[in-house]
Coordinates of C-alpha atoms and ligand atoms in Angstrom, one line a residue:
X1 CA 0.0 0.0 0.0
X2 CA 1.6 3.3 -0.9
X3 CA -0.1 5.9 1.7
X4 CA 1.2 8.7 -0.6
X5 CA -1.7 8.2 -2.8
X6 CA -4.1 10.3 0.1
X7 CA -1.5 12.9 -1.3
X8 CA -3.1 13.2 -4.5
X9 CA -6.4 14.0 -3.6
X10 CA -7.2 17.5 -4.1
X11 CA -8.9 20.1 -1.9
X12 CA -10.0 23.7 -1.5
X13 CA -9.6 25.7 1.3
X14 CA -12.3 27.0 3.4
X15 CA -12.9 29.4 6.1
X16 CA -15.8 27.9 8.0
X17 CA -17.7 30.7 10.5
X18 CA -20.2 30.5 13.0
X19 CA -22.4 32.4 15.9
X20 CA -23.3 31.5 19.0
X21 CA -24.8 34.1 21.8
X22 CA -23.1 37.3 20.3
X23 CA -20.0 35.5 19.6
X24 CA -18.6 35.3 15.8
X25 CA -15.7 32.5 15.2
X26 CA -14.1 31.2 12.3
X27 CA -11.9 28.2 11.1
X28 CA -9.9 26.9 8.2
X29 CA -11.0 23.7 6.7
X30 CA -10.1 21.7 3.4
X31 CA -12.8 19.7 3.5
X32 CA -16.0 21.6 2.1
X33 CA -17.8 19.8 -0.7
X34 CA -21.2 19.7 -2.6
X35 CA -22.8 16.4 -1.7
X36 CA -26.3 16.5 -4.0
X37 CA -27.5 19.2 -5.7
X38 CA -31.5 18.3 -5.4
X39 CA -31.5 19.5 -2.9
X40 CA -28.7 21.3 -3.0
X41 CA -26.4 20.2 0.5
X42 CA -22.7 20.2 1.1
X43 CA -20.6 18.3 3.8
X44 CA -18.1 19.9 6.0
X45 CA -15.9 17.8 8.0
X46 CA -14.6 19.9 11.3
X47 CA -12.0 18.9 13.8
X48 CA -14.0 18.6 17.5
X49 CA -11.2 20.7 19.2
X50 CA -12.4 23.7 17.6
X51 CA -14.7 26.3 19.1
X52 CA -16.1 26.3 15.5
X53 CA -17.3 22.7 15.6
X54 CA -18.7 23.5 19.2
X55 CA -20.7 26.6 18.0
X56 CA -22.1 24.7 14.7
X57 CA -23.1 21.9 16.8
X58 CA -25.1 24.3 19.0
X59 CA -26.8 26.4 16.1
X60 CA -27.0 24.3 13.3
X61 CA -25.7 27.6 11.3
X62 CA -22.4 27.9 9.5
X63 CA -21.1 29.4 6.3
X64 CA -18.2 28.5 3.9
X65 CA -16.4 31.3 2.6
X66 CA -14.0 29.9 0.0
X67 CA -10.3 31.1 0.0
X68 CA -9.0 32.2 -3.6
X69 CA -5.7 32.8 -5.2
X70 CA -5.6 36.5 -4.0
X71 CA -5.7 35.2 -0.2
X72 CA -2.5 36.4 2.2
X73 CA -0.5 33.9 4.6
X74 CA -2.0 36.2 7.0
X75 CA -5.5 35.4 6.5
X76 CA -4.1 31.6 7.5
X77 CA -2.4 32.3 10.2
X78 CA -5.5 34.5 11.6
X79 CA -8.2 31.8 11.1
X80 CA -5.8 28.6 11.0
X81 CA -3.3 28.9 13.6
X82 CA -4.8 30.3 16.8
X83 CA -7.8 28.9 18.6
X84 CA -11.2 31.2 19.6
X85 CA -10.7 30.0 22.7
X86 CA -8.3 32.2 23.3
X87 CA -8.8 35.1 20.6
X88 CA -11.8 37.0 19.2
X89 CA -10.7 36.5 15.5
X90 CA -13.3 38.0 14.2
X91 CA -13.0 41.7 16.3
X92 CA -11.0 44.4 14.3
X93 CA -11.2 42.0 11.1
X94 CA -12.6 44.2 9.3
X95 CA -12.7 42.2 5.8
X96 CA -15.8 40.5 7.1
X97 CA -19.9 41.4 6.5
X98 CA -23.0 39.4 8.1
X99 CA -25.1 36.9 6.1
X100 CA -28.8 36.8 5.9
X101 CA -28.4 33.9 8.3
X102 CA -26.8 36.2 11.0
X103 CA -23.5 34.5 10.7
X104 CA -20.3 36.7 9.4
X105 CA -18.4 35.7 5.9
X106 CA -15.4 36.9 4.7
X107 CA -15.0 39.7 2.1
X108 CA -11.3 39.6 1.4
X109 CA -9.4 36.9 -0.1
X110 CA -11.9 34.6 -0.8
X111 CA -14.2 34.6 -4.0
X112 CA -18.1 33.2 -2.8
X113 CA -19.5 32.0 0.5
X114 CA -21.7 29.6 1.0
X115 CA -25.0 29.7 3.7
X116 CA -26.1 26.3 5.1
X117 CA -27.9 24.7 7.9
X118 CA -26.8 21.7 9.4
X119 CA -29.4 18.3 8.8
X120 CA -27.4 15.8 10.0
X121 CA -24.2 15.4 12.1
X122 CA -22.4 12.6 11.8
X123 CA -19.7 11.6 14.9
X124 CA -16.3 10.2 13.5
X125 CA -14.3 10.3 16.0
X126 CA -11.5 13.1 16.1
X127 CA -14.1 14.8 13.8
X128 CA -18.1 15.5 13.1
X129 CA -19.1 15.0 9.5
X130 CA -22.1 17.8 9.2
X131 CA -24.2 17.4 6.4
X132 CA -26.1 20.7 5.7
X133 CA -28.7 22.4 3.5
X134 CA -27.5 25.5 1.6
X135 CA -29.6 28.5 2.4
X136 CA -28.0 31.2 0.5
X137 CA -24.7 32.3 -1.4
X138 CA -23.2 34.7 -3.3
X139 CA -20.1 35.3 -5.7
X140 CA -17.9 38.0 -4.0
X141 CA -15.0 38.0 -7.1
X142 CA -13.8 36.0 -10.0
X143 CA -10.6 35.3 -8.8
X144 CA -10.0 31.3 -9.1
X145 CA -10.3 29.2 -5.6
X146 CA -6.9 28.5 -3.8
X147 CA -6.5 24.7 -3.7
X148 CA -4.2 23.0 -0.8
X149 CA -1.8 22.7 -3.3
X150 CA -2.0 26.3 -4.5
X151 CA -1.8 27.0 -0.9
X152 CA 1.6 25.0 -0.2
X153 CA 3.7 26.7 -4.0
X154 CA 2.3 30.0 -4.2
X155 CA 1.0 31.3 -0.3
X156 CA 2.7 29.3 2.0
X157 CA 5.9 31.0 2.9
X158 CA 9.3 28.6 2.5
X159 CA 10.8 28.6 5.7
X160 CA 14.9 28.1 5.7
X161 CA 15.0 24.9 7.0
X162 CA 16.4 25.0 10.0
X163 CA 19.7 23.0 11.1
X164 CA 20.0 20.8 13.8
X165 CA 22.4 20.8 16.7
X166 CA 25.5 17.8 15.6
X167 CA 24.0 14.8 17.0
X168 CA 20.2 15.8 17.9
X169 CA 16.8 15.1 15.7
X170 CA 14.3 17.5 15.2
X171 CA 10.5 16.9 13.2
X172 CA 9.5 20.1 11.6
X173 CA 5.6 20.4 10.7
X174 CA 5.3 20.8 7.1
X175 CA 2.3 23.0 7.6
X176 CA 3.1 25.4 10.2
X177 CA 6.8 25.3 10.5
X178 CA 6.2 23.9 14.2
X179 CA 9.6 22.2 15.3
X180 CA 9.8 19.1 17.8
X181 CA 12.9 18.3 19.2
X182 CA 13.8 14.5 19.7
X183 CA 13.5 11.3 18.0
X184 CA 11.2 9.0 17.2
X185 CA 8.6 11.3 16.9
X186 CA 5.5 9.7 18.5
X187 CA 3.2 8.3 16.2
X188 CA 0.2 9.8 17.6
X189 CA 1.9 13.0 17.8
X190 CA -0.5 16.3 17.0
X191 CA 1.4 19.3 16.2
X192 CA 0.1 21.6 18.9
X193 CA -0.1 25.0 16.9
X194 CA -2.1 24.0 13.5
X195 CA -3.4 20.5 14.9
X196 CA -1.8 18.2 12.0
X197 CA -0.7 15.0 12.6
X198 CA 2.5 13.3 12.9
X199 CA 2.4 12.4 9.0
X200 CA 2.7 16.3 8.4
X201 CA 6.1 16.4 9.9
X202 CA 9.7 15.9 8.3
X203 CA 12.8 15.0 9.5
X204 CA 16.0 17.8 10.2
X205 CA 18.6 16.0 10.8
Ligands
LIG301 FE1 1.8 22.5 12.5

C-alpha cells in the first residue's frame, strides 16, 4: 500500500464561521464539498477541538467562505493557527460582513460564501461529519479558488530549514513550521499549533 496516494487527492480551502450568543468565530477547513444538488447540500468535516465545531453543533448555522488565489498567509495564520478560545478573530477584522443567516463571511481573499444549515451530524471520531442544506450564497470575485496545493507553491511562505544541533533530531511540521525536538517522533503526535498530525512532519537531521 503506498499511503502517498491520500496525497493526490485534491482540496479547497475554506474558512468555515459561525455564531453563537453574540460571539462570531471562524476556522480553516479543506474539507468543504457539494454532496447533492436536489436539494442542494454540502458536507463539511470539522475537527471537535475547535470552538467552530462547538458553535455549529449548538446552532445548526455555518457558512463557507471559500479562499481564492488572491488570499495572504495572514489570512491563515489568523483563522488557522490560533484557537477562539483564546482570541476573538473576528474583532477588528474588518474584511468580514454578516449573512442573511446572521452568521459573518469573509469579504477579502476569498471569492463566494456559502450559507447552510446543518441536517445531520455525523460523529467520526477526532471529527463531526455535518451534512447541511445550503440557504444562500453569493459570488464575491472572480478570482479562481486556492487549492491545498495552490496554498503549499504559491502562499505558503518557505521557511529556511532549519539546522539541527550535531547529534540531535528535530521533526518540523510541514504546515506550520512547528519544530519538535527529539527522535522517534510519536506516532500519535498532534502538532500543537495548527493541529496536523504526525504524518505532516519531516525529518532535520
Ligand atoms: Fe503545525
Amino acid at each position: 500500500m503506498n499511503k502517498k496516494a491520500m496525497y493526490n487527492l485534491s482540496y479547497g480551502l475554506f474558512v468555515l464561521t459561525a455564531h453563537q450568543d453574540g460571539k462570531d468565530n471562524g476556522c480553516i477547513i479543506n474539507t468543504a464539498g457539494q454532496v447533492t444538488s436536489t436539494p442542494n447540500r454540502i458536507s463539511i468535516a470539522v475537527n471537535k477541538q475547535n470552538l467552530t465545531h462547538d458553535m455549529i453543533k449548538a446552532t445548526g448555522k455555518f457558512n463557507v467562505s471559500i479562499i481564492s488565489q488572491a488570499a495572504e498567509y495572514e489570512l491563515f495564520q489568523h483563522f488557522g493557527f490560533q484557537s477562539g478560545r483564546n482570541v476573538d478573530k473576528l474583532d477588528g477584522w474588518v474584511y468580514a460582513q454578516r449573512a442573511a443567516n446572521g452568521v459573518v463571511y469573509l469579504t477579502k481573499g476569498v471569492n463566494s460564501y456559502i450559507s447552510a444549515t446543518v441536517e445531520q451530524a455525523i460523529d467520526l471520531g477526532s471529527h463531526t461529519l455535518f451534512i447541511a442544506a445550503v440557504e444562500d450564497m453569493d459570488v464575491l470575485d472572480d478570482t479562481p479558488s486556492a487549492t491545498y496545493a495552490y496554498y503549499q507553491s504559491n502562499i505558503k511562505p518557505k521557511p529556511a530549514k532549519p539546522a539541527a544541533p550535531a547529534g540531535k533530531t528535530m521533526w518540523r511540521c510541514t504546515v506550520c513550521g512547528y519544530i519538535y525536538e527529539g527522535d522517534p517522533l510519536p506516532a500519535d503526535f498532534i502538532c500543537p499549533i495548527c493541529k496536523h498530525p504526525a504524518q505532516d512532519f519531516e525529518k532535520v537531521q
